[in-house]
Amino acid sequence: MTYEELTEQVEKLLNGRSSLDVDVSPDFQCDQTGGYPVSLCVLWDQDKAWLEPNEMLAEDGTDLTYARQGCADFGIRDCPDVSAYNRLLESLGQDAVDMAWLPEEPEEGMVLS
């Protein structure tokens, strides 16, 4: 799959919804994109996740071809819950885990509102 095909598939998943409906992790580095910072994006109501490069960090003239292709190679993955999300992070390496891990259950004493 190419990066353009990935973005087309993501657009189909969004189906006219706002990008605000997508949960985006803090960026992290991983081997999948040659160390270029990416975020794991999740559309929870579609149970899907994918990587996107942090293009705001690219300096003028920075070639993002390798990072974008790494995101395309990762593809769109099933992500029905927090456990699956965390497993995806684990597959991407320690920096991903350190930066974006989500607790599976509220910690004792926490009140979610």
XYZ file of C-alpha atoms in Angstrom:
113
model
C 0.000 0.000 0.000
C 1.163 3.520 -0.708
C 0.775 6.454 1.667
C -1.799 7.946 -0.699
C -3.828 4.721 -0.513
C -3.587 4.813 3.274
C -4.894 8.381 3.413
C -7.747 7.430 1.063
C -8.706 4.518 3.329
C -8.580 6.774 6.391
C -10.854 9.272 4.625
C -13.322 6.449 3.939
C -13.225 5.475 7.621
C -13.915 9.069 8.631
C -16.823 9.159 6.160
C -17.261 12.917 6.375
C -16.648 13.163 10.117
C -14.252 15.656 11.598
C -10.652 14.757 12.356
C -11.607 15.749 15.911
C -13.311 12.333 16.153
C -9.880 10.698 15.926
C -7.879 10.136 19.106
C -4.239 10.967 18.397
C -1.450 9.805 20.710
C 1.506 11.936 21.681
C 4.211 11.461 19.071
C 6.939 8.875 19.516
C 9.820 7.423 17.564
C 9.808 3.885 16.210
C 11.731 1.695 13.794
C 8.619 1.425 11.597
C 9.276 4.950 10.313
C 13.044 5.087 10.625
C 12.822 7.011 13.887
C 10.726 9.839 12.461
C 8.099 10.920 15.058
C 4.632 9.484 14.481
C 1.355 9.225 16.366
C -0.971 6.271 16.701
C -4.404 7.436 15.589
C -7.581 5.629 16.624
C -11.148 5.873 15.454
C -12.780 4.025 18.348
C -16.259 3.710 16.856
C -14.742 2.006 13.793
C -12.268 -0.095 15.859
C -9.375 1.002 13.624
C -5.908 2.461 14.211
C -3.107 3.721 11.968
C 0.104 5.739 12.140
C 0.546 9.303 10.966
C 3.849 11.179 10.774
C 4.166 14.424 12.702
C 4.635 16.619 9.670
C 4.797 19.773 11.796
C 8.303 18.719 12.831
C 9.523 18.519 9.252
C 11.844 21.349 8.333
C 11.550 22.893 4.901
C 12.794 20.395 2.378
C 12.652 17.399 4.734
C 11.923 14.244 2.744
C 9.198 12.323 4.564
C 8.919 9.577 1.946
C 10.429 6.886 4.196
C 8.303 7.851 7.233
C 5.119 8.024 5.175
C 5.832 4.660 3.579
C 6.459 3.189 7.035
C 3.004 4.396 8.070
C 1.527 2.875 4.917
C 3.323 -0.413 5.578
C 1.858 -0.456 9.099
C -1.543 -0.028 7.488
C -4.869 0.189 9.237
C -5.116 -2.207 12.155
C -8.002 -3.527 14.206
C -8.216 -1.707 17.521
C -11.439 -2.534 19.362
C -10.267 -1.589 22.849
C -7.492 -0.208 25.032
C -5.802 -3.628 25.309
C -5.465 -3.840 21.532
C -4.236 -0.235 21.419
C -1.536 -0.989 23.984
C -0.498 -4.145 22.087
C -0.041 -2.019 18.964
C 2.153 0.347 20.974
C 4.205 -2.601 22.247
C 4.746 -3.761 18.659
C 6.108 -0.290 17.847
C 8.690 -0.231 20.631
C 9.493 1.167 24.041
C 9.264 4.842 23.099
C 5.708 4.267 21.857
C 4.825 2.546 25.134
C 6.498 5.258 27.213
C 4.764 8.092 25.389
C 1.274 6.790 24.627
C 0.324 3.866 26.917
C -3.267 4.009 28.147
C -4.327 2.509 31.483
C -6.790 -0.331 30.972
C -8.649 0.268 34.203
C -8.969 3.379 36.312
C -6.422 3.437 39.115
C -7.751 2.972 42.610
C -9.092 6.233 43.959
C -9.510 7.780 40.501
C -12.887 9.210 39.687
C -13.785 9.442 36.028
C -16.421 11.991 35.140
